[in-house]
PDB file of C-alpha atoms in Angstrom:
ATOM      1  CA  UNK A   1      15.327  -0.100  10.612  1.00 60.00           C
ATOM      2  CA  UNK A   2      17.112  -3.763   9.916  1.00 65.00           C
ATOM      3  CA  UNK A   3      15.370  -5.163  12.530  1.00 69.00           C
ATOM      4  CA  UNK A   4      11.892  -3.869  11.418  1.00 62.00           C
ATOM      5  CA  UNK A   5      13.021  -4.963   8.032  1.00 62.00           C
ATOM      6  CA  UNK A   6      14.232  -8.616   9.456  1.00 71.00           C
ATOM      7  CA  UNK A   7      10.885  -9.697  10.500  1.00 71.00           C
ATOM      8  CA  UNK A   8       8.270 -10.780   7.669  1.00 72.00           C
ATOM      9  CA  UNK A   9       5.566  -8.688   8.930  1.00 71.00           C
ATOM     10  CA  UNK A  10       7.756  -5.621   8.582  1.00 75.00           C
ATOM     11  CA  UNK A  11       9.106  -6.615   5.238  1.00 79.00           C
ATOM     12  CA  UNK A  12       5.151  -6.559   4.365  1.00 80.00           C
ATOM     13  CA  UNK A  13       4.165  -3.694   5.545  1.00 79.00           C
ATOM     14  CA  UNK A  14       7.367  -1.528   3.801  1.00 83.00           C
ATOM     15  CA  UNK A  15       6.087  -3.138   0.764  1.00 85.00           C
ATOM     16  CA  UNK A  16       3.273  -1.749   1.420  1.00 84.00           C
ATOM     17  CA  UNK A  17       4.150   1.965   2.103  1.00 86.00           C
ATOM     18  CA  UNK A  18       6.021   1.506  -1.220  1.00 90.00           C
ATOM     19  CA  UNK A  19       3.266   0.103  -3.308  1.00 89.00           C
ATOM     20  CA  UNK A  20       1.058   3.201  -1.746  1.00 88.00           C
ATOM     21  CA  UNK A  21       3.858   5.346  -2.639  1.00 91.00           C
ATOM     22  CA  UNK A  22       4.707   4.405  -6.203  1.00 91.00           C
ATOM     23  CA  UNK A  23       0.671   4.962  -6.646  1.00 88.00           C
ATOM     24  CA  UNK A  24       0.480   8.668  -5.873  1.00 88.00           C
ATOM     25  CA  UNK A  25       3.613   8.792  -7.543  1.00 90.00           C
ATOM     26  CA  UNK A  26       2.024   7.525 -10.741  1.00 86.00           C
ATOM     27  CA  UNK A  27      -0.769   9.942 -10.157  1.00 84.00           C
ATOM     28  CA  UNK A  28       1.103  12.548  -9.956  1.00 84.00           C
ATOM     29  CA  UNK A  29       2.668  11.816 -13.450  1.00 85.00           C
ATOM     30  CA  UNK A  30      -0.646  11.239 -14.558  1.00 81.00           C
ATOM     31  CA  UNK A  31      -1.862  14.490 -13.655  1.00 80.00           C
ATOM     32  CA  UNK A  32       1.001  16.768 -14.839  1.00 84.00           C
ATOM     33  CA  UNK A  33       1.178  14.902 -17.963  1.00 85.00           C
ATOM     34  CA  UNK A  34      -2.228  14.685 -19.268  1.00 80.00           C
ATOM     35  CA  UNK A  35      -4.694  16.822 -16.414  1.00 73.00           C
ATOM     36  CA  UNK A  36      -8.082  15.519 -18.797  1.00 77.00           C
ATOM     37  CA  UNK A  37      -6.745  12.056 -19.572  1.00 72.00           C
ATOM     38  CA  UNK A  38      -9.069  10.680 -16.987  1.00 74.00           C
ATOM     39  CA  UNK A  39     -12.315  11.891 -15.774  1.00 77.00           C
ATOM     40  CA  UNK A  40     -13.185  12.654 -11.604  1.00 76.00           C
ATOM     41  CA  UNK A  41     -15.586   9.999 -10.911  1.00 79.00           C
ATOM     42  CA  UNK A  42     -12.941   7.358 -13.102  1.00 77.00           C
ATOM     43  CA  UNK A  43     -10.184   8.846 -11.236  1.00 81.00           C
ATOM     44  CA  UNK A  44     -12.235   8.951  -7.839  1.00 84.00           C
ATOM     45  CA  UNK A  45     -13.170   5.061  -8.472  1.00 85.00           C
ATOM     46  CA  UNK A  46      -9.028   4.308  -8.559  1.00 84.00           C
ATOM     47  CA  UNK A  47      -8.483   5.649  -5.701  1.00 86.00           C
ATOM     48  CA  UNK A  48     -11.165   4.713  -3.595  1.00 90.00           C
ATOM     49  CA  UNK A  49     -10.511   0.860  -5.372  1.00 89.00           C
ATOM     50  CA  UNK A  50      -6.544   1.070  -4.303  1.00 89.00           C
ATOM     51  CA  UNK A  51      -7.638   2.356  -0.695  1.00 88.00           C
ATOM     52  CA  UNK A  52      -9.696  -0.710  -0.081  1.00 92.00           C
ATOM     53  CA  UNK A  53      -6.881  -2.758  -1.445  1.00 89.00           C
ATOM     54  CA  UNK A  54      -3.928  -1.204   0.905  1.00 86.00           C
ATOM     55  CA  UNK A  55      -6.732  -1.030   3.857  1.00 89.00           C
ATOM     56  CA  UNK A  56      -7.334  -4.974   3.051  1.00 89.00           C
ATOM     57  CA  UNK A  57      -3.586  -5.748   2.754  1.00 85.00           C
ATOM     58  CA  UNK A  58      -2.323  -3.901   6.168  1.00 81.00           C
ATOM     59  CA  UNK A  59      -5.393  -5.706   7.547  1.00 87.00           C
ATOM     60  CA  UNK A  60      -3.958  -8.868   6.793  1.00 83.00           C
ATOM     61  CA  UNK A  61      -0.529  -8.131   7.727  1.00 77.00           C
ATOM     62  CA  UNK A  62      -1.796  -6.907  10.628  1.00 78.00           C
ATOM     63  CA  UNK A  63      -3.914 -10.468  11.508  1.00 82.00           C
ATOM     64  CA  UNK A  64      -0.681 -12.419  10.095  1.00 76.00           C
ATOM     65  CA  UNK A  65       1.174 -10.442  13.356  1.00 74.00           C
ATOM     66  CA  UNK A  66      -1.225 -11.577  15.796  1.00 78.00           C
ATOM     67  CA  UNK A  67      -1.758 -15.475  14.690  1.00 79.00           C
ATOM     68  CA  UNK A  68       1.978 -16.101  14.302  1.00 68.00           C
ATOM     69  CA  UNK A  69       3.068 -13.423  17.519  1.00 60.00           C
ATOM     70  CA  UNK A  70       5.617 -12.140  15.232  1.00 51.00           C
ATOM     71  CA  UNK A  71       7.097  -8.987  16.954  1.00 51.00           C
ATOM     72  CA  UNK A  72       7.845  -6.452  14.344  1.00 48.00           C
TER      73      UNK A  72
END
């Protein structure tokens, strides 16, 4: 796991994973804390928006790997 960790490309993309995770984590909360604080199609738009976020960020960590050959 240091090794993965080591590389810049694999320090990205386990920011990632947490960034995704502290999301549904936050949802979660959101959701046992106040279940009609936001609406389906509100809450449908911030997922969908973070999706294409995290699908544009591994996308770029992912051309980042293959410009610099960085082996992670």
């Amino acid at each position: 796991m240091r090794e993965f960790l080591e590389s810049d490309v694999g320090f990205y993309y386990a920011i990632g994973v947490f960034t995704f995770g502290v999301f549904v984590a936050g949802l979660a909360v959101l959701v046992v804390t106040n279940p009609d604080g936001v609406g389906t199609r509100e809450l449908a738009g911030l997922v969908v928006g973070f999706l294409l976020f995290m699908f544009v960020y591994f996308i770029s960590m992912s051309v980042h790997r293959l410009q610099d050959g960085d082996g992670a």
